Coordinates of C-alpha atoms and ligand atoms in Angstrom, one line a residue:
M1 CA -108.3 -108.0 86.6
R2 CA -108.6 -108.1 83.1
I3 CA -107.8 -104.8 81.1
L4 CA -110.3 -103.7 78.4
N5 CA -108.6 -100.7 76.6
V6 CA -105.5 -98.4 76.8
E7 CA -105.7 -95.0 75.5
L8 CA -102.8 -92.5 75.9
I9 CA -103.9 -89.1 76.0
T10 CA -101.1 -86.3 75.3
V11 CA -102.4 -83.3 76.6
S12 CA -100.6 -79.5 76.6
L13 CA -100.0 -77.5 79.6
P14 CA -99.0 -73.9 78.9
L15 CA -96.8 -73.0 81.7
V16 CA -97.7 -69.8 83.7
S17 CA -94.1 -68.4 83.6
P18 CA -91.5 -70.2 81.7
F19 CA -89.5 -73.0 83.8
T20 CA -85.4 -72.5 83.4
T21 CA -82.8 -75.5 85.2
S22 CA -79.7 -76.2 83.9
F23 CA -80.5 -78.0 81.5
S24 CA -83.4 -75.9 79.4
T25 CA -86.2 -73.9 79.9
Q26 CA -90.0 -74.7 79.4
T27 CA -92.6 -72.7 78.9
Q28 CA -95.1 -75.7 78.2
R29 CA -95.6 -79.1 80.1
S30 CA -97.1 -82.0 77.9
P31 CA -98.0 -85.1 80.3
L32 CA -99.0 -88.5 78.6
L33 CA -102.2 -89.2 80.0
I34 CA -102.9 -93.4 80.4
K35 CA -106.5 -94.3 80.4
L36 CA -106.6 -97.5 81.2
T37 CA -110.7 -99.6 81.5
A38 CA -110.5 -102.5 83.2
D39 CA -112.9 -105.5 84.4
V40 CA -112.3 -105.9 88.2
D41 CA -114.7 -108.9 89.2
G42 CA -117.4 -107.7 86.6
D43 CA -117.4 -104.0 87.0
V44 CA -116.2 -102.1 84.4
V45 CA -113.6 -99.1 86.2
V46 CA -111.4 -96.8 84.8
G47 CA -107.4 -95.6 86.1
W48 CA -105.5 -92.9 85.1
G49 CA -102.1 -92.7 84.8
E50 CA -99.5 -89.5 84.3
C51 CA -96.6 -90.3 82.6
V52 CA -93.5 -87.6 83.9
T53 CA -91.1 -87.4 80.9
L54 CA -90.3 -84.3 79.3
Q55 CA -90.9 -83.5 75.8
D56 CA -86.9 -84.3 74.7
P57 CA -84.2 -86.5 76.7
L58 CA -82.6 -84.2 78.6
Y59 CA -83.3 -85.2 82.5
S60 CA -83.2 -88.2 81.7
E61 CA -82.5 -90.0 78.5
E62 CA -86.6 -91.0 78.1
Y63 CA -88.8 -88.7 75.7
L64 CA -92.2 -88.1 75.2
D65 CA -92.5 -89.7 72.2
G66 CA -90.3 -92.5 73.0
A67 CA -92.6 -92.9 75.7
R68 CA -95.3 -93.4 73.2
D69 CA -94.0 -95.4 71.2
V70 CA -92.8 -98.0 73.9
L71 CA -96.0 -98.2 75.6
R72 CA -97.6 -99.0 72.1
R73 CA -95.4 -101.6 71.1
Y74 CA -94.0 -103.2 74.0
L75 CA -95.3 -102.5 77.4
I76 CA -99.5 -103.0 76.7
P77 CA -98.4 -105.4 74.4
R78 CA -97.0 -107.5 77.1
L79 CA -100.0 -107.0 80.1
Y80 CA -102.2 -107.8 76.8
A81 CA -100.3 -111.3 76.7
W82 CA -99.7 -112.0 80.2
Q83 CA -103.8 -111.9 81.0
D84 CA -104.7 -113.5 77.5
A85 CA -102.0 -116.1 79.1
G86 CA -104.8 -116.9 81.9
N87 CA -102.8 -115.2 84.6
S88 CA -104.5 -112.4 86.1
L89 CA -103.2 -109.0 86.5
S90 CA -102.5 -106.7 89.0
A91 CA -100.4 -103.3 90.3
E92 CA -98.2 -105.7 91.7
T93 CA -97.6 -108.3 88.7
V94 CA -97.4 -105.4 86.3
G95 CA -93.2 -104.8 87.4
H96 CA -92.8 -108.5 86.6
V97 CA -94.4 -108.9 83.9
L98 CA -92.6 -105.4 82.5
R99 CA -89.0 -106.8 83.9
H100 CA -87.7 -107.8 80.3
I101 CA -88.4 -104.3 78.8
V102 CA -85.1 -102.9 79.6
G103 CA -85.2 -99.0 81.0
H104 CA -88.3 -96.6 79.6
R105 CA -88.5 -96.6 83.5
M106 CA -91.4 -93.4 83.0
A107 CA -93.6 -95.5 80.5
K108 CA -93.3 -98.3 83.2
A109 CA -94.3 -96.2 86.1
A110 CA -97.1 -94.8 84.1
L111 CA -98.4 -98.3 83.1
E112 CA -98.2 -99.3 86.8
M113 CA -100.0 -96.0 88.3
A114 CA -102.8 -97.1 86.2
V115 CA -103.0 -100.6 86.6
L116 CA -102.6 -99.3 90.3
D117 CA -105.7 -96.6 90.4
A118 CA -108.1 -99.3 88.5
Q119 CA -107.4 -101.9 91.3
L120 CA -108.1 -99.3 94.1
R121 CA -111.3 -97.4 92.3
A122 CA -112.5 -101.1 92.1
S123 CA -111.6 -101.7 95.4
G124 CA -112.7 -98.2 97.5
Q125 CA -109.3 -97.9 98.8
S126 CA -107.4 -94.7 98.3
F127 CA -103.7 -94.1 97.1
A128 CA -103.3 -92.7 100.8
S129 CA -104.3 -96.2 102.5
Y130 CA -102.7 -98.4 99.9
F131 CA -99.4 -96.5 101.0
G132 CA -100.0 -96.2 104.3
A133 CA -100.0 -92.6 105.0
T134 CA -99.8 -91.7 108.3
V135 CA -101.2 -88.0 107.5
N136 CA -103.6 -86.4 105.7
S137 CA -101.4 -83.3 104.7
V138 CA -98.0 -82.8 103.4
P139 CA -95.9 -79.9 103.5
S140 CA -95.5 -78.2 100.8
G141 CA -91.6 -76.9 98.7
V142 CA -91.4 -75.0 96.2
S143 CA -88.8 -75.2 93.1
V144 CA -88.1 -72.0 91.6
G145 CA -86.5 -71.9 88.2
I146 CA -83.1 -70.0 87.2
E147 CA -84.5 -66.2 86.9
N148 CA -82.0 -64.1 84.6
S149 CA -81.3 -61.0 87.5
I150 CA -81.1 -61.6 91.2
E151 CA -83.4 -58.8 91.6
H152 CA -86.4 -60.8 89.8
L153 CA -85.5 -64.2 92.0
L154 CA -86.1 -62.3 94.9
E155 CA -89.5 -61.3 94.1
V156 CA -90.4 -64.9 92.8
V157 CA -88.9 -66.2 96.6
G158 CA -90.9 -63.4 98.2
D159 CA -93.9 -64.3 96.4
F160 CA -93.7 -68.0 97.2
L161 CA -93.1 -67.0 100.4
D162 CA -96.6 -64.7 100.9
Q163 CA -98.1 -67.9 99.2
G164 CA -97.0 -70.3 102.5
Y165 CA -94.4 -72.4 101.1
V166 CA -92.5 -74.1 103.5
R167 CA -89.4 -74.4 101.3
I168 CA -87.5 -72.9 99.1
K169 CA -85.6 -75.1 96.0
L170 CA -83.5 -73.2 94.0
K171 CA -82.3 -74.1 90.6
I172 CA -77.8 -73.6 89.9
K173 CA -75.7 -73.9 87.9
P174 CA -72.4 -73.0 86.7
G175 CA -72.8 -69.0 87.1
W176 CA -75.8 -69.0 89.1
D177 CA -74.7 -70.5 92.3
I178 CA -73.4 -69.1 95.1
A179 CA -74.9 -65.2 94.2
P180 CA -78.7 -66.1 94.2
V181 CA -78.0 -68.4 97.2
R182 CA -76.2 -65.6 99.1
A183 CA -79.4 -63.4 97.9
V184 CA -82.0 -65.3 99.4
R185 CA -79.9 -66.0 102.8
E186 CA -79.2 -62.3 103.1
K187 CA -83.2 -61.3 102.2
F188 CA -85.3 -64.1 103.5
G189 CA -83.0 -64.8 106.9
D190 CA -83.8 -68.3 107.9
I191 CA -86.0 -69.7 105.7
P192 CA -85.5 -73.6 104.6
L193 CA -83.6 -73.6 101.3
Q194 CA -81.5 -76.1 99.1
V195 CA -80.2 -76.1 95.6
D196 CA -80.9 -78.7 92.7
A197 CA -77.9 -78.4 90.1
N198 CA -79.4 -81.4 87.9
A199 CA -76.2 -82.8 87.7
A200 CA -74.7 -79.5 86.2
Y201 CA -71.1 -79.6 88.2
T202 CA -67.9 -81.7 88.0
L203 CA -65.5 -83.3 91.0
V204 CA -63.3 -80.1 89.4
D205 CA -65.5 -77.8 91.1
A206 CA -66.0 -78.8 94.6
P207 CA -64.0 -75.6 95.4
L208 CA -66.5 -73.6 94.1
L209 CA -69.0 -75.9 95.4
R210 CA -67.6 -76.1 99.3
Q211 CA -68.7 -72.6 99.4
L212 CA -72.5 -73.1 99.6
D213 CA -72.0 -74.9 103.1
A214 CA -71.5 -71.3 104.6
F215 CA -75.1 -71.1 104.0
D216 CA -76.4 -73.5 105.8
L217 CA -78.5 -75.5 103.3
L218 CA -80.5 -78.6 103.7
L219 CA -78.9 -80.3 101.3
I220 CA -78.3 -80.0 97.5
E221 CA -79.6 -81.8 95.0
Q222 CA -77.8 -83.7 92.2
P223 CA -74.5 -81.5 91.6
L224 CA -73.4 -84.2 89.7
A225 CA -73.5 -86.5 86.7
E226 CA -76.4 -89.1 86.8
D227 CA -73.3 -92.0 86.7
D228 CA -71.3 -90.6 89.1
L229 CA -72.2 -92.2 92.2
R230 CA -68.7 -92.5 93.3
Q231 CA -67.9 -89.2 92.7
H232 CA -71.0 -87.7 94.5
A233 CA -69.3 -90.2 97.8
L234 CA -66.0 -88.3 96.8
L235 CA -67.9 -84.3 96.8
A236 CA -69.8 -85.5 99.6
K237 CA -67.2 -86.1 102.4
Q238 CA -65.5 -82.5 101.0
M239 CA -68.8 -80.4 101.8
S240 CA -70.8 -80.4 105.1
T241 CA -73.8 -79.7 103.3
P242 CA -76.1 -83.0 103.1
M243 CA -75.7 -84.6 99.1
C244 CA -79.5 -85.4 98.0
L245 CA -79.5 -87.6 94.7
D246 CA -82.3 -87.1 92.3
E247 CA -81.5 -88.5 88.8
S248 CA -78.6 -91.2 90.1
I249 CA -81.3 -92.8 92.2
V250 CA -83.2 -95.0 89.4
S251 CA -84.2 -97.8 91.4
A252 CA -83.8 -99.7 94.2
T253 CA -81.0 -101.4 93.6
A254 CA -79.3 -97.7 93.0
A255 CA -80.3 -96.7 96.0
A256 CA -78.8 -99.5 98.0
D257 CA -75.7 -98.4 96.2
A258 CA -75.3 -95.0 96.9
I259 CA -76.0 -95.6 101.1
A260 CA -73.1 -98.2 100.9
L261 CA -70.8 -96.0 98.5
G262 CA -71.7 -93.1 101.0
A263 CA -72.9 -91.4 98.1
V264 CA -75.9 -90.1 99.4
D265 CA -77.6 -88.2 102.9
V266 CA -81.1 -87.7 101.5
I267 CA -83.1 -89.4 98.4
N268 CA -85.3 -87.0 96.2
I269 CA -88.0 -89.9 95.6
K270 CA -90.1 -89.4 92.1
P271 CA -91.9 -92.8 91.1
G272 CA -91.7 -92.3 87.5
R273 CA -87.5 -92.1 88.0
V274 CA -87.8 -95.1 89.4
G275 CA -90.5 -97.0 88.0
G276 CA -93.4 -96.4 89.5
Y277 CA -95.0 -96.1 92.7
L278 CA -94.3 -99.6 93.9
E279 CA -90.4 -99.5 92.9
A280 CA -90.8 -95.8 95.1
R281 CA -92.2 -97.4 98.7
R282 CA -89.3 -100.2 98.3
I283 CA -86.5 -97.3 98.0
H284 CA -88.2 -95.5 101.4
D285 CA -88.3 -98.4 102.8
I286 CA -84.1 -99.1 102.1
A287 CA -83.5 -95.4 103.2
A288 CA -85.7 -95.5 106.1
A289 CA -84.1 -98.9 107.1
N290 CA -80.8 -96.9 106.6
G291 CA -81.3 -94.1 108.8
I292 CA -81.3 -92.1 105.3
A293 CA -84.2 -88.9 104.8
V294 CA -86.4 -89.3 101.4
W295 CA -88.6 -86.4 100.0
C296 CA -91.0 -86.7 97.5
G297 CA -89.7 -85.1 94.4
G298 CA -91.4 -83.5 91.0
M299 CA -92.0 -83.7 87.8
L300 CA -94.5 -80.6 87.2
E301 CA -97.2 -83.3 87.5
S302 CA -100.5 -82.6 86.4
G303 CA -103.5 -83.0 89.3
L304 CA -103.4 -86.0 88.6
G305 CA -99.5 -87.2 89.3
R306 CA -99.5 -84.8 91.8
A307 CA -102.7 -86.9 94.0
A308 CA -100.2 -89.5 94.0
N309 CA -97.3 -88.1 95.0
A310 CA -98.9 -86.5 97.8
A311 CA -100.6 -90.0 98.8
L312 CA -96.7 -91.6 98.5
A313 CA -95.3 -88.4 100.4
G314 CA -97.5 -89.3 103.5
M315 CA -95.5 -92.5 104.0
S316 CA -93.8 -91.9 107.5
G317 CA -90.3 -91.7 106.1
F318 CA -90.8 -88.6 103.7
T319 CA -89.8 -86.0 106.3
L320 CA -88.6 -83.3 104.5
P321 CA -91.2 -81.1 102.3
G322 CA -91.5 -82.2 99.1
D323 CA -91.6 -80.5 95.1
I324 CA -95.2 -80.8 95.5
S325 CA -96.6 -77.4 94.9
A326 CA -99.9 -76.1 94.3
S327 CA -101.8 -76.8 90.6
D328 CA -101.1 -72.9 90.0
R329 CA -97.2 -73.0 91.0
F330 CA -97.3 -74.1 87.3
Y331 CA -100.8 -74.2 85.4
K332 CA -103.4 -71.8 85.4
L333 CA -105.7 -74.9 84.6
D334 CA -105.2 -78.1 86.0
I335 CA -107.1 -81.0 84.2
T336 CA -108.4 -82.3 87.8
E337 CA -109.6 -80.2 90.2
P338 CA -106.8 -77.6 91.6
F339 CA -104.7 -78.7 94.3
V340 CA -104.1 -75.6 96.3
L341 CA -102.1 -74.7 99.9
D342 CA -103.3 -74.1 103.3
G343 CA -101.5 -73.1 105.8
G344 CA -98.2 -74.3 103.6
R345 CA -99.9 -77.9 102.9
I346 CA -101.2 -80.0 100.2
A347 CA -104.5 -82.3 101.5
I348 CA -103.7 -86.0 100.6
P349 CA -107.1 -86.8 98.5
T350 CA -109.6 -89.6 100.2
G351 CA -111.3 -91.3 97.8
P352 CA -110.9 -94.2 96.0
G353 CA -107.8 -94.1 94.3
L354 CA -106.4 -91.3 93.3
G355 CA -109.3 -89.5 94.7
V356 CA -109.4 -86.8 91.5
E357 CA -109.7 -87.5 87.8
P358 CA -109.2 -84.6 84.7
L359 CA -112.2 -82.7 84.1
P360 CA -113.7 -84.1 80.9
E361 CA -114.3 -80.4 79.4
V362 CA -110.8 -79.4 80.5
L363 CA -108.9 -82.6 79.0
K364 CA -111.2 -82.4 75.5
D365 CA -109.8 -78.8 75.4
L366 CA -105.6 -79.1 76.4
T367 CA -105.9 -82.8 74.7
V368 CA -103.7 -82.6 71.5
H369 CA -103.2 -86.8 70.8
T370 CA -104.7 -89.4 71.3
E371 CA -104.4 -92.9 70.4
T372 CA -106.3 -96.2 71.1
V373 CA -104.1 -99.2 72.4
S374 CA -106.7 -102.4 71.7
N375 CA -105.8 -106.5 72.2
Ligands
LIG16 O1 -84.8 -81.9 89.1 O2 -86.7 -81.9 90.2 C1 -85.7 -81.5 89.0 C2 -88.2 -80.7 87.4 C3 -88.0 -81.8 86.0 C4 -87.2 -81.9 85.8 C5 -86.5 -82.1 86.9 C6 -86.6 -81.4 87.9 C7 -88.1 -80.5 88.3 C8 -88.4 -79.7 89.3 C9 -89.8 -79.5 89.4 O3 -87.6 -79.2 90.2 C10 -90.3 -80.0 90.5 C11 -91.9 -79.9 90.7 O4 -92.5 -80.8 89.9 O5 -92.3 -78.8 91.0
LIG17 MG1 -83.9 -82.7 90.5

């Protein structure tokens, strides 16, 4: 393929309710979309990517303006230079072409996603078929933010269960951990339940975290800091709750290291965090080869990212429900046709590429910034 033009489109989506984690409260989401126009064997096709950076560098070091900057100044120009040197570009070569730019995985992932979408749309293949998905739909879990009272949390959880979500993930932080978990267990019984600390604890908190073992959780996600792999291994030895890593797994190499260290029993795979869908697939394969379960995390994606995540999660190693909820869990109006829950599951799109695209009128209304990066 030959890229003709790349547009960076920033949209602003209000959240249906504030979403609080151990690191911030969000009321609005600004995904950076990539609209890539390419010539594939004489056909002009458009591919879409979604960059999952948050507005601020709180979940990882990446942030919205930084992602836009690195895409404009370094990543997209490298793809142009590669093709101008007479090389052919494909999704499978994007990682290689960008390898000298250190970090910026979410920005790289979005660009690779757009190239992959264009490539697959041109050949008429879906993301699901490309990944070798073995199912038509995926079970849908929901990530429940920190609320200001246990009473309200119970209402929120009850509402999600009524909608059919098959697994509840509670965000926790120091001061909001044992009590909310106990309350949810007592009220809702034996539901599939897990917690996510977003790196809010230290190993000194091991005795406290061990109290969670009493609640038969599916897993505890990222209790310690991103670079605390060894300490996660020590904590894992002290707890019976399976140890899951999110922030720490930034690459297939990190996944292999975490497995070798005994720091991880379950991996949350987020394509943006690891530099793209192809690296995500490699992590799935490494985990499967080591008998480690994986599930697909989320970053409050719009319908574009949700479509790709659902396709990825259709691979056979994704044995736990992902954070792939319906569009209306976060957004009243999604930029694509909305994803809906059907019997606790989300259907994987079947059309070429992502199988969904932004609705032009909605995209126009929600766009707050556009720039074109030409060759
Ligand atoms: O840690 O999984 C996380 C959202 C933003 C940043 C980090 C995380 C999350 C979520 C939401 O938990 C998952 C979703 O998109 O539903
Ligand atoms: Mg997480």
